[in-house]
Amino acid sequence: MESSIRKGASGIPTPKYCHFSANLIIEVFFLVNIYDGQK
């Protein structure tokens, strides 16, 4: 999955962007799990 993200962001040379996007996806996934648990 990470390889596909890096390929998609190949236009951007900064690796920090890939790291940030990966963290953002994980954070959103975590928040969604908490939200589903509170239903």
PQR file with spaces between the fields and no chain letter, atoms N, CA, C, O and H, PARSE charges and radii, in Angstrom:
ATOM       1  N    MET     1       0.837   -1.199    0.000 -0.4000 1.5000
ATOM       2  CA   MET     1       0.000    0.000    0.000 -0.0000 2.0000
ATOM       3  C    MET     1       0.877    1.256    0.000  0.5500 1.7000
ATOM       4  O    MET     1       0.576    2.230   -0.690 -0.5500 1.4000
ATOM       5  N    GLU     2       1.965    1.226    0.781 -0.4000 1.5000
ATOM       6  CA   GLU     2       2.847    2.390    0.817 -0.0000 2.0000
ATOM       7  C    GLU     2       3.480    2.625   -0.552  0.5500 1.7000
ATOM       8  O    GLU     2       3.658    3.768   -0.973 -0.5500 1.4000
ATOM       9  H    GLU     2       2.210    0.435    1.342  0.4000 1.0000
ATOM      10  N    SER     3       3.820    1.525   -1.248 -0.4000 1.5000
ATOM      11  CA   SER     3       4.469    1.687   -2.551 -0.0000 2.0000
ATOM      12  C    SER     3       3.532    2.405   -3.516  0.5500 1.7000
ATOM      13  O    SER     3       3.979    3.243   -4.300 -0.5500 1.4000
ATOM      14  H    SER     3       3.675    0.597   -0.905  0.4000 1.0000
ATOM      15  N    SER     4       2.233    2.087   -3.469 -0.4000 1.5000
ATOM      16  CA   SER     4       1.296    2.740   -4.376 -0.0000 2.0000
ATOM      17  C    SER     4       1.181    4.223   -4.038  0.5500 1.7000
ATOM      18  O    SER     4       1.056    5.052   -4.940 -0.5500 1.4000
ATOM      19  H    SER     4       1.870    1.406   -2.832  0.4000 1.0000
ATOM      20  N    ILE     5       1.221    4.567   -2.754 -0.4000 1.5000
ATOM      21  CA   ILE     5       1.141    5.973   -2.344 -0.0000 2.0000
ATOM      22  C    ILE     5       2.380    6.707   -2.856  0.5500 1.7000
ATOM      23  O    ILE     5       2.284    7.832   -3.348 -0.5500 1.4000
ATOM      24  H    ILE     5       1.322    3.894   -2.022  0.4000 1.0000
ATOM      25  N    ARG     6       3.547    6.062   -2.736 -0.4000 1.5000
ATOM      26  CA   ARG     6       4.779    6.722   -3.189 -0.0000 2.0000
ATOM      27  C    ARG     6       4.743    6.902   -4.702  0.5500 1.7000
ATOM      28  O    ARG     6       5.203    7.924   -5.212 -0.5500 1.4000
ATOM      29  H    ARG     6       3.625    5.149   -2.336  0.4000 1.0000
ATOM      30  N    LYS     7       4.202    5.922   -5.425 -0.4000 1.5000
ATOM      31  CA   LYS     7       4.124    6.058   -6.880 -0.0000 2.0000
ATOM      32  C    LYS     7       3.187    7.209   -7.243  0.5500 1.7000
ATOM      33  O    LYS     7       3.467    7.973   -8.167 -0.5500 1.4000
ATOM      34  H    LYS     7       3.829    5.092   -5.011  0.4000 1.0000
ATOM      35  N    GLY     8       2.079    7.331   -6.518 -0.4000 1.5000
ATOM      36  CA   GLY     8       1.130    8.394   -6.824 -0.0000 2.0000
ATOM      37  C    GLY     8       1.712    9.762   -6.540  0.5500 1.7000
ATOM      38  O    GLY     8       1.380   10.734   -7.218 -0.5500 1.4000
ATOM      39  H    GLY     8       1.851    6.710   -5.768  0.4000 1.0000
ATOM      40  N    ALA     9       2.585    9.847   -5.534 -0.4000 1.5000
ATOM      41  CA   ALA     9       3.184   11.130   -5.165 -0.0000 2.0000
ATOM      42  C    ALA     9       4.584   11.268   -5.765  0.5500 1.7000
ATOM      43  O    ALA     9       5.398   12.055   -5.283 -0.5500 1.4000
ATOM      44  H    ALA     9       2.855    9.057   -4.983  0.4000 1.0000
ATOM      45  N    SER    10       4.857   10.494   -6.821 -0.4000 1.5000
ATOM      46  CA   SER    10       6.190   10.551   -7.422 -0.0000 2.0000
ATOM      47  C    SER    10       6.471   11.946   -7.979  0.5500 1.7000
ATOM      48  O    SER    10       7.629   12.346   -8.098 -0.5500 1.4000
ATOM      49  H    SER    10       4.196    9.855   -7.213  0.4000 1.0000
ATOM      50  N    GLY    11       5.416   12.684   -8.321 -0.4000 1.5000
ATOM      51  CA   GLY    11       5.609   14.036   -8.854 -0.0000 2.0000
ATOM      52  C    GLY    11       6.176   14.972   -7.803  0.5500 1.7000
ATOM      53  O    GLY    11       6.800   15.979   -8.136 -0.5500 1.4000
ATOM      54  H    GLY    11       4.475   12.358   -8.225  0.4000 1.0000
ATOM      55  N    ILE    12       5.962   14.643   -6.525 -0.4000 1.5000
ATOM      56  CA   ILE    12       6.473   15.500   -5.442 -0.0000 2.0000
ATOM      57  C    ILE    12       7.761   14.875   -4.900  0.5500 1.7000
ATOM      58  O    ILE    12       7.721   13.749   -4.405 -0.5500 1.4000
ATOM      59  H    ILE    12       5.455   13.824   -6.255  0.4000 1.0000
ATOM      60  N    PRO    13       8.893   15.564   -4.977 -0.5600 1.5000
ATOM      61  CA   PRO    13      10.173   14.986   -4.576  0.2800 2.0000
ATOM      62  C    PRO    13      10.351   14.887   -3.061  0.5500 1.7000
ATOM      63  O    PRO    13      11.231   14.163   -2.597 -0.5500 1.4000
ATOM      64  N    THR    14       9.535   15.597   -2.284 -0.4000 1.5000
ATOM      65  CA   THR    14       9.740   15.604   -0.834 -0.0000 2.0000
ATOM      66  C    THR    14       9.124   14.358   -0.203  0.5500 1.7000
ATOM      67  O    THR    14       7.925   14.127   -0.353 -0.5500 1.4000
ATOM      68  H    THR    14       8.819   16.185   -2.661  0.4000 1.0000
ATOM      69  N    PRO    15       9.920   13.547    0.503 -0.5600 1.5000
ATOM      70  CA   PRO    15       9.397   12.362    1.163  0.2800 2.0000
ATOM      71  C    PRO    15       8.536   12.706    2.373  0.5500 1.7000
ATOM      72  O    PRO    15       7.751   11.879    2.838 -0.5500 1.4000
ATOM      73  N    LYS    16       8.682   13.929    2.882 -0.4000 1.5000
ATOM      74  CA   LYS    16       7.878   14.329    4.041 -0.0000 2.0000
ATOM      75  C    LYS    16       6.393   14.314    3.681  0.5500 1.7000
ATOM      76  O    LYS    16       5.551   14.004    4.523 -0.5500 1.4000
ATOM      77  H    LYS    16       9.319   14.602    2.505  0.4000 1.0000
ATOM      78  N    TYR    17       6.071   14.653    2.420 -0.4000 1.5000
ATOM      79  CA   TYR    17       4.670   14.687    2.004 -0.0000 2.0000
ATOM      80  C    TYR    17       4.064   13.284    2.082  0.5500 1.7000
ATOM      81  O    TYR    17       2.932   13.116    2.535 -0.5500 1.4000
ATOM      82  H    TYR    17       6.755   14.905    1.735  0.4000 1.0000
ATOM      83  N    CYS    18       4.821   12.281    1.640 -0.4000 1.5000
ATOM      84  CA   CYS    18       4.329   10.906    1.698 -0.0000 2.0000
ATOM      85  C    CYS    18       4.111   10.496    3.154  0.5500 1.7000
ATOM      86  O    CYS    18       3.112    9.857    3.487 -0.5500 1.4000
ATOM      87  H    CYS    18       5.741   12.418    1.273  0.4000 1.0000
ATOM      88  N    HIS    19       5.048   10.868    4.007 -0.4000 1.5000
ATOM      89  CA   HIS    19       4.944   10.504    5.423 -0.0000 2.0000
ATOM      90  C    HIS    19       3.725   11.179    6.045  0.5500 1.7000
ATOM      91  O    HIS    19       2.998   10.567    6.826 -0.5500 1.4000
ATOM      92  H    HIS    19       5.859   11.387    3.737  0.4000 1.0000
ATOM      93  N    PHE    20       3.508   12.439    5.693 -0.4000 1.5000
ATOM      94  CA   PHE    20       2.371   13.187    6.238 -0.0000 2.0000
ATOM      95  C    PHE    20       1.051   12.577    5.773  0.5500 1.7000
ATOM      96  O    PHE    20       0.128   12.408    6.570 -0.5500 1.4000
ATOM      97  H    PHE    20       4.099   12.937    5.058  0.4000 1.0000
ATOM      98  N    SER    21       0.961   12.246    4.480 -0.4000 1.5000
ATOM      99  CA   SER    21      -0.286   11.680    3.956 -0.0000 2.0000
ATOM     100  C    SER    21      -0.568   10.332    4.605  0.5500 1.7000
ATOM     101  O    SER    21      -1.719   10.019    4.908 -0.5500 1.4000
ATOM     102  H    SER    21       1.710   12.384    3.833  0.4000 1.0000
ATOM     103  N    ALA    22       0.470    9.535    4.819 -0.4000 1.5000
ATOM     104  CA   ALA    22       0.279    8.222    5.453 -0.0000 2.0000
ATOM     105  C    ALA    22      -0.225    8.406    6.885  0.5500 1.7000
ATOM     106  O    ALA    22      -1.128    7.695    7.325 -0.5500 1.4000
ATOM     107  H    ALA    22       1.405    9.789    4.573  0.4000 1.0000
ATOM     108  N    ASN    23       0.362    9.362    7.609 -0.4000 1.5000
ATOM     109  CA   ASN    23      -0.082    9.616    8.982 -0.0000 2.0000
ATOM     110  C    ASN    23      -1.521   10.125    8.991  0.5500 1.7000
ATOM     111  O    ASN    23      -2.301    9.771    9.876 -0.5500 1.4000
ATOM     112  H    ASN    23       1.096    9.940    7.251  0.4000 1.0000
ATOM     113  N    LEU    24      -1.870   10.949    8.017 -0.4000 1.5000
ATOM     114  CA   LEU    24      -3.218   11.500    7.952 -0.0000 2.0000
ATOM     115  C    LEU    24      -4.235   10.383    7.736  0.5500 1.7000
ATOM     116  O    LEU    24      -5.290   10.367    8.370 -0.5500 1.4000
ATOM     117  H    LEU    24      -1.237   11.236    7.299  0.4000 1.0000
ATOM     118  N    ILE    25      -3.913    9.443    6.834 -0.4000 1.5000
ATOM     119  CA   ILE    25      -4.825    8.319    6.565 -0.0000 2.0000
ATOM     120  C    ILE    25      -5.006    7.497    7.835  0.5500 1.7000
ATOM     121  O    ILE    25      -6.124    7.106    8.172 -0.5500 1.4000
ATOM     122  H    ILE    25      -3.056    9.456    6.319  0.4000 1.0000
ATOM     123  N    ILE    26      -3.903    7.233    8.542 -0.4000 1.5000
ATOM     124  CA   ILE    26      -3.978    6.431    9.771 -0.0000 2.0000
ATOM     125  C    ILE    26      -4.803    7.167   10.827  0.5500 1.7000
ATOM     126  O    ILE    26      -5.609    6.557   11.530 -0.5500 1.4000
ATOM     127  H    ILE    26      -2.995    7.550    8.268  0.4000 1.0000
ATOM     128  N    GLU    27      -4.598    8.474   10.931 -0.4000 1.5000
ATOM     129  CA   GLU    27      -5.322    9.252   11.947 -0.0000 2.0000
ATOM     130  C    GLU    27      -6.815    9.258   11.648  0.5500 1.7000
ATOM     131  O    GLU    27      -7.629    9.080   12.553 -0.5500 1.4000
ATOM     132  H    GLU    27      -3.943    8.970   10.360  0.4000 1.0000
ATOM     133  N    VAL    28      -7.177    9.461   10.395 -0.4000 1.5000
ATOM     134  CA   VAL    28      -8.596    9.464   10.016 -0.0000 2.0000
ATOM     135  C    VAL    28      -9.211    8.094   10.293  0.5500 1.7000
ATOM     136  O    VAL    28     -10.326    7.999   10.806 -0.5500 1.4000
ATOM     137  H    VAL    28      -6.515    9.606    9.660  0.4000 1.0000
ATOM     138  N    PHE    29      -8.483    7.041    9.953 -0.4000 1.5000
ATOM     139  CA   PHE    29      -8.979    5.678   10.189 -0.0000 2.0000
ATOM     140  C    PHE    29      -9.209    5.458   11.681  0.5500 1.7000
ATOM     141  O    PHE    29     -10.207    4.856   12.077 -0.5500 1.4000
ATOM     142  H    PHE    29      -7.577    7.117    9.536  0.4000 1.0000
ATOM     143  N    PHE    30      -8.294    5.941   12.499 -0.4000 1.5000
ATOM     144  CA   PHE    30      -8.406    5.784   13.954 -0.0000 2.0000
ATOM     145  C    PHE    30      -9.626    6.540   14.485  0.5500 1.7000
ATOM     146  O    PHE    30     -10.374    6.022   15.314 -0.5500 1.4000
ATOM     147  H    PHE    30      -7.483    6.430   12.178  0.4000 1.0000
ATOM     148  N    LEU    31      -9.821    7.790   13.991 -0.4000 1.5000
ATOM     149  CA   LEU    31     -10.965    8.586   14.444 -0.0000 2.0000
ATOM     150  C    LEU    31     -12.276    7.938   14.004  0.5500 1.7000
ATOM     151  O    LEU    31     -13.254    7.945   14.752 -0.5500 1.4000
ATOM     152  H    LEU    31      -9.213    8.210   13.317  0.4000 1.0000
ATOM     153  N    VAL    32     -12.301    7.384   12.806 -0.4000 1.5000
ATOM     154  CA   VAL    32     -13.523    6.725   12.324 -0.0000 2.0000
ATOM     155  C    VAL    32     -13.845    5.524   13.205  0.5500 1.7000
ATOM     156  O    VAL    32     -15.011    5.280   13.518 -0.5500 1.4000
ATOM     157  H    VAL    32     -11.507    7.377   12.199  0.4000 1.0000
ATOM     158  N    ASN    33     -12.835    4.781   13.605 -0.4000 1.5000
ATOM     159  CA   ASN    33     -13.063    3.624   14.486 -0.0000 2.0000
ATOM     160  C    ASN    33     -13.651    4.080   15.817  0.5500 1.7000
ATOM     161  O    ASN    33     -14.555    3.432   16.345 -0.5500 1.4000
ATOM     162  H    ASN    33     -11.888    4.979   13.351  0.4000 1.0000
ATOM     163  N    ILE    34     -13.157    5.174   16.361 -0.4000 1.5000
ATOM     164  CA   ILE    34     -13.677    5.693   17.633 -0.0000 2.0000
ATOM     165  C    ILE    34     -15.129    6.132   17.443  0.5500 1.7000
ATOM     166  O    ILE    34     -15.980    5.864   18.291 -0.5500 1.4000
ATOM     167  H    ILE    34     -12.423    5.701   15.932  0.4000 1.0000
ATOM     168  N    TYR    35     -15.406    6.803   16.332 -0.4000 1.5000
ATOM     169  CA   TYR    35     -16.759    7.287   16.072 -0.0000 2.0000
ATOM     170  C    TYR    35     -17.732    6.111   15.950  0.5500 1.7000
ATOM     171  O    TYR    35     -18.842    6.171   16.478 -0.5500 1.4000
ATOM     172  H    TYR    35     -14.715    7.020   15.642  0.4000 1.0000
ATOM     173  N    ASP    36     -17.323    5.043   15.256 -0.4000 1.5000
ATOM     174  CA   ASP    36     -18.179    3.865   15.107 -0.0000 2.0000
ATOM     175  C    ASP    36     -18.402    3.201   16.458  0.5500 1.7000
ATOM     176  O    ASP    36     -19.479    2.662   16.716 -0.5500 1.4000
ATOM     177  H    ASP    36     -16.422    4.994   14.827  0.4000 1.0000
ATOM     178  N    GLY    37     -17.397    3.236   17.316 -0.4000 1.5000
ATOM     179  CA   GLY    37     -17.523    2.597   18.623 -0.0000 2.0000
ATOM     180  C    GLY    37     -18.493    3.342   19.531  0.5500 1.7000
ATOM     181  O    GLY    37     -19.083    2.745   20.431 -0.5500 1.4000
ATOM     182  H    GLY    37     -16.523    3.674   17.107  0.4000 1.0000
ATOM     183  N    GLN    38     -18.663    4.648   19.300 -0.4000 1.5000
ATOM     184  CA   GLN    38     -19.543    5.449   20.160 -0.0000 2.0000
ATOM     185  C    GLN    38     -20.998    5.374   19.721  0.5500 1.7000
ATOM     186  O    GLN    38     -21.881    5.805   20.462 -0.5500 1.4000
ATOM     187  H    GLN    38     -18.183    5.133   18.569  0.4000 1.0000
ATOM     188  N    LYS    39     -21.269    4.843   18.542 -0.4000 1.5000
ATOM     189  CA   LYS    39     -22.654    4.790   18.047 -0.0000 2.0000
ATOM     190  C    LYS    39     -23.515    3.947   18.982  0.5500 1.7000
ATOM     191  O    LYS    39     -24.710    3.781   18.739 -0.5500 1.4000
ATOM     192  H    LYS    39     -20.552    4.494   17.940  0.4000 1.0000
